[in-house]
PDB file of C-alpha atoms and ligand atoms in Angstrom:
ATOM      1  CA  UNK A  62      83.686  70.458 153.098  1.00 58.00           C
ATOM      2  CA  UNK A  63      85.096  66.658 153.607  1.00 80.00           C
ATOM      3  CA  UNK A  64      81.047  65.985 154.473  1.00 84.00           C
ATOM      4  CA  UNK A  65      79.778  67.745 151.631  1.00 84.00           C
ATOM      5  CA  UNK A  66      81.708  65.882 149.421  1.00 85.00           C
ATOM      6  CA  UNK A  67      81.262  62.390 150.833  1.00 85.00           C
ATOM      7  CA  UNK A  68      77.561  62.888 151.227  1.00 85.00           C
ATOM      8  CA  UNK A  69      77.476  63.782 147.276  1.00 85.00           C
ATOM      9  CA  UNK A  70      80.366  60.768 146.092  1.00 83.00           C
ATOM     10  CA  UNK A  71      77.552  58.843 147.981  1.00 81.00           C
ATOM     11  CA  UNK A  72      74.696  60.259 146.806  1.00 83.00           C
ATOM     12  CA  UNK A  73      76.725  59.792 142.866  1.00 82.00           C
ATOM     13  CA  UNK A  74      76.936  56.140 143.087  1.00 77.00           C
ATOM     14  CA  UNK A  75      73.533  55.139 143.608  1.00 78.00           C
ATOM     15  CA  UNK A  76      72.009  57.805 141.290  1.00 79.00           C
ATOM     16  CA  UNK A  77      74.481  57.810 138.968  1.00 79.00           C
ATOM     17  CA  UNK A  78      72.633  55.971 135.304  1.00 69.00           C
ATOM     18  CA  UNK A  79      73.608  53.034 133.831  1.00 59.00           C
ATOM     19  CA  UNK A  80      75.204  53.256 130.540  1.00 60.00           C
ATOM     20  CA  UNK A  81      72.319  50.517 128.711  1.00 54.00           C
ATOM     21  CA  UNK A  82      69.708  53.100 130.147  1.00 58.00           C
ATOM     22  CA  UNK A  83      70.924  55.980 128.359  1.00 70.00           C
ATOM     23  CA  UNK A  84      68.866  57.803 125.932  1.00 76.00           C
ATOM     24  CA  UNK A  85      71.152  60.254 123.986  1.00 87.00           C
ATOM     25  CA  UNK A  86      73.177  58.833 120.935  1.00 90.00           C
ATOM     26  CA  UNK A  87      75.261  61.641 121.667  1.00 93.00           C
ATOM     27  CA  UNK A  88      76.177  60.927 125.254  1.00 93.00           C
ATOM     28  CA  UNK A  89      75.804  56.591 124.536  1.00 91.00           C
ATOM     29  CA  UNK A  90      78.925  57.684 122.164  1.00 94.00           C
ATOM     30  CA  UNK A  91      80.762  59.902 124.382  1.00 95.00           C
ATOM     31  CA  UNK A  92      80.727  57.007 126.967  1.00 93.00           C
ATOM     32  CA  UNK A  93      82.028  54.332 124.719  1.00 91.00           C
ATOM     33  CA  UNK A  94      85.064  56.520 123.494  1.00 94.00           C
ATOM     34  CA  UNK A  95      86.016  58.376 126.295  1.00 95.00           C
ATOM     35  CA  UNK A  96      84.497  58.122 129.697  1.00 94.00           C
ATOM     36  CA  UNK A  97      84.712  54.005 129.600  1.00 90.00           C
ATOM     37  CA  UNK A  98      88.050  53.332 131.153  1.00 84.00           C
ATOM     38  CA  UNK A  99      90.037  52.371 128.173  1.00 81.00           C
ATOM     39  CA  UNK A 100      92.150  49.155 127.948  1.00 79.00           C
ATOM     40  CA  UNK A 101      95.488  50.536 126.122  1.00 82.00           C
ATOM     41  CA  UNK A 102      97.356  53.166 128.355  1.00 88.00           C
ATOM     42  CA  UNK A 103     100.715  52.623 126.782  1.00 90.00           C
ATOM     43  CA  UNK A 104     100.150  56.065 125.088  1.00 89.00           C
ATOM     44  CA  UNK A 105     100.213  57.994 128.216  1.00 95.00           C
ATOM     45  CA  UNK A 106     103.414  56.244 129.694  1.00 96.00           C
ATOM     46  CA  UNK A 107     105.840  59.368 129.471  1.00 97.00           C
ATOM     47  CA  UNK A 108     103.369  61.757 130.907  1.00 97.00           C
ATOM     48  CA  UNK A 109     102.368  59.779 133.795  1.00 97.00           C
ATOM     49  CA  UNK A 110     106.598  58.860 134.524  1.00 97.00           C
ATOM     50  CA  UNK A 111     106.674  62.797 134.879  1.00 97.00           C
ATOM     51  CA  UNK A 112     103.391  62.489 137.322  1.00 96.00           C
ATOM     52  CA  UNK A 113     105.739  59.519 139.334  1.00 97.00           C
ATOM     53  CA  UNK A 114     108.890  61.993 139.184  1.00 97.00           C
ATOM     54  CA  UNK A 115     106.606  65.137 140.461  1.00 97.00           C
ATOM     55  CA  UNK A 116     105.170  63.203 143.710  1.00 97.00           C
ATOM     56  CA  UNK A 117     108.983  61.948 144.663  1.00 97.00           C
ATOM     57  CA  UNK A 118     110.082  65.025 144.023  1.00 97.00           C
ATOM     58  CA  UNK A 119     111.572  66.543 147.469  1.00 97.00           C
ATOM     59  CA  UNK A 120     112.794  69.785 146.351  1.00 96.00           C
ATOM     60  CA  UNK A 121     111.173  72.842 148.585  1.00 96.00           C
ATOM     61  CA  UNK A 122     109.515  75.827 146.178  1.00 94.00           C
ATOM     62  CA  UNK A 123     108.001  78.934 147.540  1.00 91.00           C
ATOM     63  CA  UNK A 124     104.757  79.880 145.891  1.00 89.00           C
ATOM     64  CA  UNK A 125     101.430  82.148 146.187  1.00 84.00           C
ATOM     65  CA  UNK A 126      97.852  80.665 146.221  1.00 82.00           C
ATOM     66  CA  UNK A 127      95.749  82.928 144.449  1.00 84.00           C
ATOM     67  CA  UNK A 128      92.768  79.609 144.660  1.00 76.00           C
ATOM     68  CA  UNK A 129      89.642  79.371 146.802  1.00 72.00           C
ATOM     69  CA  UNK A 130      91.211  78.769 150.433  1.00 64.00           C
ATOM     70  CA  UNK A 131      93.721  81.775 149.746  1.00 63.00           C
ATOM     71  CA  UNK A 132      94.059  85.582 152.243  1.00 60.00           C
ATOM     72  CA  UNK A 133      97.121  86.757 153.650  1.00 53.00           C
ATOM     73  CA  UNK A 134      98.997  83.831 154.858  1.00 52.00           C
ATOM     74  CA  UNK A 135      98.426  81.966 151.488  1.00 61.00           C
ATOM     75  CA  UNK A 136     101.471  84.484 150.462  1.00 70.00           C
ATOM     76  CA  UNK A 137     104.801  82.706 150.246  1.00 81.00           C
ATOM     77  CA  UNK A 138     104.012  79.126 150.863  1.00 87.00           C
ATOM     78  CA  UNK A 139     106.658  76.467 150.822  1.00 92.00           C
ATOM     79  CA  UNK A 140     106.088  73.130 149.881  1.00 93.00           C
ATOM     80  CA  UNK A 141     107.646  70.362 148.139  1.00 96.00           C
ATOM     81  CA  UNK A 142     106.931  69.375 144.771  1.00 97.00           C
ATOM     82  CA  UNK A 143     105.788  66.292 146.325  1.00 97.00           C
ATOM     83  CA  UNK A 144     102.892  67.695 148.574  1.00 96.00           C
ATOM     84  CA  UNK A 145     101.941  70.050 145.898  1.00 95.00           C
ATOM     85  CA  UNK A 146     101.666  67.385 143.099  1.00 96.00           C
ATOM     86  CA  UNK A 147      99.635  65.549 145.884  1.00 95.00           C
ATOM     87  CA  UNK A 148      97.499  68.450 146.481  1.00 92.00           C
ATOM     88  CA  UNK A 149      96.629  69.671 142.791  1.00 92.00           C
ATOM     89  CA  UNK A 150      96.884  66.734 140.142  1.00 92.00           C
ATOM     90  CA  UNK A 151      93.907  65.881 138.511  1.00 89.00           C
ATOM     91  CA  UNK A 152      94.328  61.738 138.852  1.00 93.00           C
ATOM     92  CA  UNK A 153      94.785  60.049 135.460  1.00 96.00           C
ATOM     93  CA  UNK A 154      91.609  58.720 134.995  1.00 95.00           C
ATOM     94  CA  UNK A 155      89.967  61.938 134.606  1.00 97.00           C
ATOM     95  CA  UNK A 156      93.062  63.736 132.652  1.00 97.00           C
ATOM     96  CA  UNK A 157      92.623  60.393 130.146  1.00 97.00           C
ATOM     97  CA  UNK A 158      89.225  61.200 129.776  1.00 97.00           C
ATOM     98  CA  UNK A 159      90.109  65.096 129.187  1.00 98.00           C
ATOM     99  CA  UNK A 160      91.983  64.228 127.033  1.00 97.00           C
ATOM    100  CA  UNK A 161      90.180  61.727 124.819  1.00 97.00           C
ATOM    101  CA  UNK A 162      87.801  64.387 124.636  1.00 98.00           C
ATOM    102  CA  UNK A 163      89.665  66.972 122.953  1.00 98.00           C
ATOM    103  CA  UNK A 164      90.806  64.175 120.444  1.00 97.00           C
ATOM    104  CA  UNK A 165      87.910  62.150 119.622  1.00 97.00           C
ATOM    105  CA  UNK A 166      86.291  65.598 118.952  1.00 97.00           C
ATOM    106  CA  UNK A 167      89.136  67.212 117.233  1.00 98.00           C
ATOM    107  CA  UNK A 168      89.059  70.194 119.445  1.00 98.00           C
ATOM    108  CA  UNK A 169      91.191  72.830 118.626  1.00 98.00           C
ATOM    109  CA  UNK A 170      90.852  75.774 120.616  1.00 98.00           C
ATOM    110  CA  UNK A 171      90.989  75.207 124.608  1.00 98.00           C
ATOM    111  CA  UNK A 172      91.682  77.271 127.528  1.00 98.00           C
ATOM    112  CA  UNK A 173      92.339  75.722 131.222  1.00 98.00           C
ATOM    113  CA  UNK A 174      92.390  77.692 133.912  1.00 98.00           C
ATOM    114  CA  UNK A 175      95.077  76.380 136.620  1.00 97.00           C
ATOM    115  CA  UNK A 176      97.640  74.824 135.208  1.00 98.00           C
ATOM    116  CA  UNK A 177      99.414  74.128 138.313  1.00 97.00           C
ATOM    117  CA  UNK A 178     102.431  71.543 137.368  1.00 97.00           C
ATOM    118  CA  UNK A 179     101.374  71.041 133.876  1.00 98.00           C
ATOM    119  CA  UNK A 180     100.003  67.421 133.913  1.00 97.00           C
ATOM    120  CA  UNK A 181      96.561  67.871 132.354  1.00 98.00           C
ATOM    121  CA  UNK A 182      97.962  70.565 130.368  1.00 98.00           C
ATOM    122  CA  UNK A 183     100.092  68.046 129.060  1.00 98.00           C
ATOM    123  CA  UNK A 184      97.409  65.504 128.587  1.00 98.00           C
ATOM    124  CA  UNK A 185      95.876  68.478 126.441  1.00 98.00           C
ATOM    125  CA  UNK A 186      98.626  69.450 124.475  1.00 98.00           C
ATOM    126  CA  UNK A 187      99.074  65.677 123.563  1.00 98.00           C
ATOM    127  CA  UNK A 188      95.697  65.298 122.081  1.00 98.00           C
ATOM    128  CA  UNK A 189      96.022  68.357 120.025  1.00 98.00           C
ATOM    129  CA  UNK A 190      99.405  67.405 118.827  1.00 98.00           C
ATOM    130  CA  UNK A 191      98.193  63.660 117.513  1.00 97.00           C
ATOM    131  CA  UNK A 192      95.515  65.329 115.297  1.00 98.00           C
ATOM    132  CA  UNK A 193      97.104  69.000 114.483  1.00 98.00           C
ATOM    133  CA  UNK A 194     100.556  71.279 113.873  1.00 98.00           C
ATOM    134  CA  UNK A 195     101.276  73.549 116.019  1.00 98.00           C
ATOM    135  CA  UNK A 196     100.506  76.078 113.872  1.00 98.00           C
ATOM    136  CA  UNK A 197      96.760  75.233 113.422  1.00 98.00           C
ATOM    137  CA  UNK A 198      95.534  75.020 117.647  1.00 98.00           C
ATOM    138  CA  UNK A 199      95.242  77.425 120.072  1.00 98.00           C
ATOM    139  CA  UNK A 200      95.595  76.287 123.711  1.00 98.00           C
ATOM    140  CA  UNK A 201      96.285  78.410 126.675  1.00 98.00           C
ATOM    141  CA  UNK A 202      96.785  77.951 129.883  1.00 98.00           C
ATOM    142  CA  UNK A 203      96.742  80.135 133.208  1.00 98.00           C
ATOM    143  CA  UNK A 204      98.436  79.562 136.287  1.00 97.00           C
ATOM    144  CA  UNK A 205      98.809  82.189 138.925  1.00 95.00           C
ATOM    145  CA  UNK A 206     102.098  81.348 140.807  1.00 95.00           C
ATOM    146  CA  UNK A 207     105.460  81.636 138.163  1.00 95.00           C
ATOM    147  CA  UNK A 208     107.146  79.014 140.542  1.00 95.00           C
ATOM    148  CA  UNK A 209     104.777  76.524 139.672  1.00 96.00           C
ATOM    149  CA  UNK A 210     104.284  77.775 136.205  1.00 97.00           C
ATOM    150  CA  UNK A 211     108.325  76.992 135.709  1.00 97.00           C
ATOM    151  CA  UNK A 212     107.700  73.821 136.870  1.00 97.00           C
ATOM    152  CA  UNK A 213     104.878  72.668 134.810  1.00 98.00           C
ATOM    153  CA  UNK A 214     107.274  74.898 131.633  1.00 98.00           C
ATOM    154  CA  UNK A 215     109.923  72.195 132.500  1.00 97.00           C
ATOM    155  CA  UNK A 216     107.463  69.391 132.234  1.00 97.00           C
ATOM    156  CA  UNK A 217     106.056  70.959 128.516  1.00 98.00           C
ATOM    157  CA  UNK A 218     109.507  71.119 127.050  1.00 98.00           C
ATOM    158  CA  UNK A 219     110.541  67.315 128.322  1.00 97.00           C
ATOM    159  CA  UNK A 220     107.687  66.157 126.543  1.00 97.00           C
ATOM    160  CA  UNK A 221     108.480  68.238 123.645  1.00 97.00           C
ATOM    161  CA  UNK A 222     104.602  70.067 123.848  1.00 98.00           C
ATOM    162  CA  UNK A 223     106.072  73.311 124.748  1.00 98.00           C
ATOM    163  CA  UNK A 224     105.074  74.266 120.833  1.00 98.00           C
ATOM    164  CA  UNK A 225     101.303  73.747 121.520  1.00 98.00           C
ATOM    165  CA  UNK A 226     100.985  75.815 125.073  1.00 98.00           C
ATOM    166  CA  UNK A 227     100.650  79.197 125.180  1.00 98.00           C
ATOM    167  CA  UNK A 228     101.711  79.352 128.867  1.00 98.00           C
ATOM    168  CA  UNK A 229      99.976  82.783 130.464  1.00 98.00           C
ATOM    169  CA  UNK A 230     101.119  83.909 133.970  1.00 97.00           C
ATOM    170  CA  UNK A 231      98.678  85.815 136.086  1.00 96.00           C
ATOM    171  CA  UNK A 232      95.611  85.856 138.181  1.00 96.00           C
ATOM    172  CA  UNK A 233      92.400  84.471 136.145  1.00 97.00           C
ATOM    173  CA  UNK A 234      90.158  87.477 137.147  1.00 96.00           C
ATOM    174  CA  UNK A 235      92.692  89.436 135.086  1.00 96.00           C
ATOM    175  CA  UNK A 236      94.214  87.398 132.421  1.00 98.00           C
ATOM    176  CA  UNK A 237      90.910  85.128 131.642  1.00 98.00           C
ATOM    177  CA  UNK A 238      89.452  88.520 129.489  1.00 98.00           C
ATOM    178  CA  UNK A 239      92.553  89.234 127.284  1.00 98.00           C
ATOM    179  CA  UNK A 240      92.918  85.589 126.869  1.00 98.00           C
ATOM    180  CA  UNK A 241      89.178  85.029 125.533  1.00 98.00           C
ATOM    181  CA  UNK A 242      89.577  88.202 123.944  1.00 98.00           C
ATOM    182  CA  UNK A 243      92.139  86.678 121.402  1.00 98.00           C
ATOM    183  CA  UNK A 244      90.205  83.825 120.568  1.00 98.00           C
ATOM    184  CA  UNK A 245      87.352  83.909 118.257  1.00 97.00           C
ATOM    185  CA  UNK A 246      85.845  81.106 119.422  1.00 97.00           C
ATOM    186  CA  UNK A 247      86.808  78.307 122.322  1.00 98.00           C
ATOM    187  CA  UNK A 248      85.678  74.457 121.862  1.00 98.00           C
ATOM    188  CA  UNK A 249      86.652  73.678 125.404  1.00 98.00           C
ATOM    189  CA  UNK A 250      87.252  75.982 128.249  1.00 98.00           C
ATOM    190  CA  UNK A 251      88.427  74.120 131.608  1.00 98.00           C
ATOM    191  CA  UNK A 252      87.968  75.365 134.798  1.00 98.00           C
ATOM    192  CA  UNK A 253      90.247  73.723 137.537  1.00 97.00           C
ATOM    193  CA  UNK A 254      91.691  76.553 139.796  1.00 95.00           C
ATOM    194  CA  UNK A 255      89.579  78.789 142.152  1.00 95.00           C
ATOM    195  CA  UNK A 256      86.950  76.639 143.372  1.00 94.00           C
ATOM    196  CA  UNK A 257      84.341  79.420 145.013  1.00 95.00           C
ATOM    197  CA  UNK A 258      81.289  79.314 143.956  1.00 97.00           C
ATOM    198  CA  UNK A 259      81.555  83.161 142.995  1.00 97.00           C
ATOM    199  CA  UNK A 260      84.597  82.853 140.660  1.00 97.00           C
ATOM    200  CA  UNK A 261      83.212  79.763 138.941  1.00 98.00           C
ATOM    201  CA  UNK A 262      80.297  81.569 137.751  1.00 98.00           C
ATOM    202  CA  UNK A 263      82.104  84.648 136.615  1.00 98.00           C
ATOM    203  CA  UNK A 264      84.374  82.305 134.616  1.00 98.00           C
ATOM    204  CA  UNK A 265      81.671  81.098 133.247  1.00 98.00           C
ATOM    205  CA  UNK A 266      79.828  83.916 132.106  1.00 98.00           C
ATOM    206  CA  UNK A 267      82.639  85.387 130.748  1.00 98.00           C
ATOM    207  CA  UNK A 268      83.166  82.210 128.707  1.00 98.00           C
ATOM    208  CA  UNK A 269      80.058  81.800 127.670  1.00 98.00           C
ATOM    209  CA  UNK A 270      79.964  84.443 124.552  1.00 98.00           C
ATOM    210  CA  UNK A 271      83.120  82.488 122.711  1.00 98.00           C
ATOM    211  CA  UNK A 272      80.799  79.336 123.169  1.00 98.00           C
ATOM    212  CA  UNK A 273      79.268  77.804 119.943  1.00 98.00           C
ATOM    213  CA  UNK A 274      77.215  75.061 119.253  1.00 98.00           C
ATOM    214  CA  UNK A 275      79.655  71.738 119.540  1.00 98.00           C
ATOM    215  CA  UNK A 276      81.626  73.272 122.344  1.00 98.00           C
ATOM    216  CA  UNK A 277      81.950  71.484 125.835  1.00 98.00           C
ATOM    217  CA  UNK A 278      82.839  73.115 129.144  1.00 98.00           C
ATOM    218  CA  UNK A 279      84.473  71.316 131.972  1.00 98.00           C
ATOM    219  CA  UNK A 280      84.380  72.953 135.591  1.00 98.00           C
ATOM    220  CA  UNK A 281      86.962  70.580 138.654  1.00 97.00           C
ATOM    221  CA  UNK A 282      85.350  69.469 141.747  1.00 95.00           C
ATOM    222  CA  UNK A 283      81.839  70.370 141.382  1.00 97.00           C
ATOM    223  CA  UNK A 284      81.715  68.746 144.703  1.00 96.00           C
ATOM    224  CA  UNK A 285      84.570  70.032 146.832  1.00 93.00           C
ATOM    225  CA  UNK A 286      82.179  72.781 148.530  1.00 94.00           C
ATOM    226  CA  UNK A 287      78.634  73.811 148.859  1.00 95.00           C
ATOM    227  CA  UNK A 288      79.196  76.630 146.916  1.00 96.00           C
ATOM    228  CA  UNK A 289      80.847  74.895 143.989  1.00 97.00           C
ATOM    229  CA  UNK A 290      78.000  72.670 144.084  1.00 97.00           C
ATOM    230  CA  UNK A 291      75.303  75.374 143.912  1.00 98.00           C
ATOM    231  CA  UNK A 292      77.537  77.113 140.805  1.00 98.00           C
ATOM    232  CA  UNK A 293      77.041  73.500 139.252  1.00 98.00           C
ATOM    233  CA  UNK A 294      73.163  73.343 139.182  1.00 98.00           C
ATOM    234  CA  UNK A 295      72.931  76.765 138.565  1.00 98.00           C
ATOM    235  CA  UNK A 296      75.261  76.150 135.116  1.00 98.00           C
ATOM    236  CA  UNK A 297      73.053  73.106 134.556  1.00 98.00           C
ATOM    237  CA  UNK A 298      69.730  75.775 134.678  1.00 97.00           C
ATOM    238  CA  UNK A 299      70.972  78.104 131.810  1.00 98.00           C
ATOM    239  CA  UNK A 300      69.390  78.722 129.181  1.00 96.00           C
ATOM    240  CA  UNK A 301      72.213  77.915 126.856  1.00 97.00           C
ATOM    241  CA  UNK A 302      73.454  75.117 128.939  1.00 97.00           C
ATOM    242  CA  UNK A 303      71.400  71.630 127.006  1.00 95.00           C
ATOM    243  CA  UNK A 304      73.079  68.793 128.370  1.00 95.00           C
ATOM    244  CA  UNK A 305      74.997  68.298 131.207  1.00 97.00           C
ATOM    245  CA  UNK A 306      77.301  65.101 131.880  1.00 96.00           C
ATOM    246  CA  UNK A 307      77.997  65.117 135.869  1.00 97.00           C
ATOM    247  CA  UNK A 308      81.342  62.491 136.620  1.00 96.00           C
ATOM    248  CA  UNK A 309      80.870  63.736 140.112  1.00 96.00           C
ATOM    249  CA  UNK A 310      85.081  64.508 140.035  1.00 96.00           C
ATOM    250  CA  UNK A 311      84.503  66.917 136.961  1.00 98.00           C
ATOM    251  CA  UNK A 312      81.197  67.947 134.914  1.00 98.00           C
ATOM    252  CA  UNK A 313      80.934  68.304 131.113  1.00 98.00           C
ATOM    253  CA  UNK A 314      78.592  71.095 129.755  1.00 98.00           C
ATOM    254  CA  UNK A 315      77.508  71.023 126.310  1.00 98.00           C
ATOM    255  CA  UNK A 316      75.312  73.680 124.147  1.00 97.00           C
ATOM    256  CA  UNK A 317      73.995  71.392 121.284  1.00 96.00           C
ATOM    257  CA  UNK A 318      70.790  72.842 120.633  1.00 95.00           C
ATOM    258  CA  UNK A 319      69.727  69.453 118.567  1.00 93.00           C
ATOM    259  CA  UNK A 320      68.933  67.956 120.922  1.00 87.00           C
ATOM    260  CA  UNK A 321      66.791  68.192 124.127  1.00 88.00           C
ATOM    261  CA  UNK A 322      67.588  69.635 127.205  1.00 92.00           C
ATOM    262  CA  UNK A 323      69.285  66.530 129.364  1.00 93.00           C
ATOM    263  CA  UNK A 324      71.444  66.188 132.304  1.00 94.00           C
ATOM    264  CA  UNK A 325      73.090  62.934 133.026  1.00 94.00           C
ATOM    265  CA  UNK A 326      75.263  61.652 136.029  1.00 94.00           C
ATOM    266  CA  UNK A 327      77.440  58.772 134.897  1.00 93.00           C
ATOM    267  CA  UNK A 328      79.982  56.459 137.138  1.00 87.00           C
ATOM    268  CA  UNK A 329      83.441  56.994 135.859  1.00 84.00           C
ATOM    269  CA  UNK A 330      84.451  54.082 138.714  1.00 69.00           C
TER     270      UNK A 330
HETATM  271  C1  SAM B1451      93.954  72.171 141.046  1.00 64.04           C
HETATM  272  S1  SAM B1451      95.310  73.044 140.435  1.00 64.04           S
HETATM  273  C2  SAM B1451      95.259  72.706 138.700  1.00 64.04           C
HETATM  274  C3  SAM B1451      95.604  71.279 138.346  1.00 64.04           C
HETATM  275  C4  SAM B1451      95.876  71.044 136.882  1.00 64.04           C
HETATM  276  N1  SAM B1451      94.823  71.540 136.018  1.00 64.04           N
HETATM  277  C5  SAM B1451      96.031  69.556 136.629  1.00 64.04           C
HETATM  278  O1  SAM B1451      95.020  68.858 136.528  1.00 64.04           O
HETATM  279  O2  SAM B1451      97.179  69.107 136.525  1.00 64.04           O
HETATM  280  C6  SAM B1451      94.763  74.705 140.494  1.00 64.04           C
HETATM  281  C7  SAM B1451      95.837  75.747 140.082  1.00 64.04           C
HETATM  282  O3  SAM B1451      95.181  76.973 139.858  1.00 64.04           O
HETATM  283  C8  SAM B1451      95.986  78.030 140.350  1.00 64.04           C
HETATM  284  N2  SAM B1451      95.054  79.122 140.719  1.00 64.04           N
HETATM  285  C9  SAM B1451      94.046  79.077 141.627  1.00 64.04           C
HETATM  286  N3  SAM B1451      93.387  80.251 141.665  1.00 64.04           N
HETATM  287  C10 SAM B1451      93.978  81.064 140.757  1.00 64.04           C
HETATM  288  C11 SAM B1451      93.720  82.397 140.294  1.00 64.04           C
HETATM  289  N4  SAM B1451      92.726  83.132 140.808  1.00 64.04           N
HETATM  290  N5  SAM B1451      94.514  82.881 139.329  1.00 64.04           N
HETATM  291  C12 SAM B1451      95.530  82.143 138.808  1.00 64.04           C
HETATM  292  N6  SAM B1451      95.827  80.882 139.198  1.00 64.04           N
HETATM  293  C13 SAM B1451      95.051  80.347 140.152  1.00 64.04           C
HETATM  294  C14 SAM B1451      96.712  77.452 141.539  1.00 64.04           C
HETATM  295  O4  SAM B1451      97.952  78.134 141.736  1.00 64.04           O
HETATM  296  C15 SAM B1451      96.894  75.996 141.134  1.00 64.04           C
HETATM  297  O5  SAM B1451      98.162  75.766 140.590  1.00 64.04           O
END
């Protein structure tokens, strides 16, 4: 796995386009708003003092891993706060860009899959709050263990975002269906939790009917295994898949049939 995913970082770098070679308006834009590290991160001070108070935090919690590595022994886990914050947290760069996405765009309707301790949830919930009321989004998120859904349920309410999470317990391959099921349609469905190149593809194509035509799909670490890799192209091949923005740590797919059939790879470092 560590190979796979150093051979690819590698292989990203090199390949990856250069922003004054890019021809799609669409994607030229994207990168000037929200993949370009921005300059002004005083916004996202209070969420990333909780991401500082989650990776100090010693405290021991005992947890099952429903995710890609999980069998037996992935019953009952202990770890600290600390390790798990480690382990799971999407680093800010990426959640920044998340969420920049779901503002700029004025997304409104988003599912993530894997909420873990809440911090790109949060990162979510804060874009939706600048540009809606509560009342007028609808984001949900799944996380499969309820110790480290009260964790991330502690986080929502200290940030006072609690009123624009609909917080779902439960394994995806059961909860994904009644959750897409009371949507009519999704603008951004995020995949970050069970990285196998089998569930990433089911997600997927159970996602893919509450698609429409400005909607953007993000899928974690298309890189952190062979197969997650191969569930990456084969995304990028369908037929409703148009363009595809690879930022080797997470990739966008978008369905806007205006415009050609692209795939890009940009540098987000
Ligand atoms: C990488 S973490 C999510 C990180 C989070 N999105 C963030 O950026 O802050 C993945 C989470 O998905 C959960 N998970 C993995 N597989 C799952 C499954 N099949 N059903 C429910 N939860 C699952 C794990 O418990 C873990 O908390």
């Amino acid at each position: 796995m560590k190979f796979h995913y150093l051979k690819h970082f590698i292989k990203h770098y090199f390949t990856a386009t250069l922003i004054d070679v890019l021809h799609s308006p669409f994607v030229f834009t994207l990168y000037q708003t929200c993949i370009k590290k921005q300059k002004d991160l005083t916004a996202f001070n209070e969420i990333e003092n909780i991401r500082s108070q989650l990776l100090e935090n010693k405290s021991i919690i005992t947890y099952t891993d429903l995710g890609a590595g999980s069998n037996l022994l992935s019953k009952n886990i202990e770890k600290s706060i600390s390790q798990l914050a480690k382990a799971h947290l999407k680093p800010a760069r990426i959640a920044q860009i998340i969420h920049c996405i779901v503002l700029n765009y004025k997304y409104r309707n988003v599912i993530e899959l894997g909420t873990s301790l809440g911090v790109t949830s949060s990162y979510i919930a804060s874009a939706l709050k600048q540009n809606f009321e509560s009342n007028e989004v609808n984001f949900t998120t799944i996380e499969g263990s309820s110790a480290i859904k009260q964790i991330a349920n502690e986080q929502f309410t200290s940030l006072k975002l609690s009123d624009y999470i609909n917080s779902v317990e439960g394994n995806f391959n059961e909860q994904l269906e009644p959750v897409l099921n009371s949507y009519k349609n999704v603008d951004v469905f995020f995949v970050d939790g069970n990285h196998t190149y089998e569930a990433t593809m089911k997600y997927f194509e159970k996602a893919l009917p509450f698609a429409h035509n400005d909607s953007v799909f993000i899928f974690d670490d298309i890189y952190w295994s062979s197969g997650m890799t191969k569930a990456w192209e084969e995304i990028k091949q369908h037929s409703k898949v148009h363009q595809t923005v690879d930022l080797f740590f997470i990739g966008l797919v978008y369905f806007r049939t205006e415009q050609i059939r692209q795939h890009f790879k940009l540098r987000v470092i």
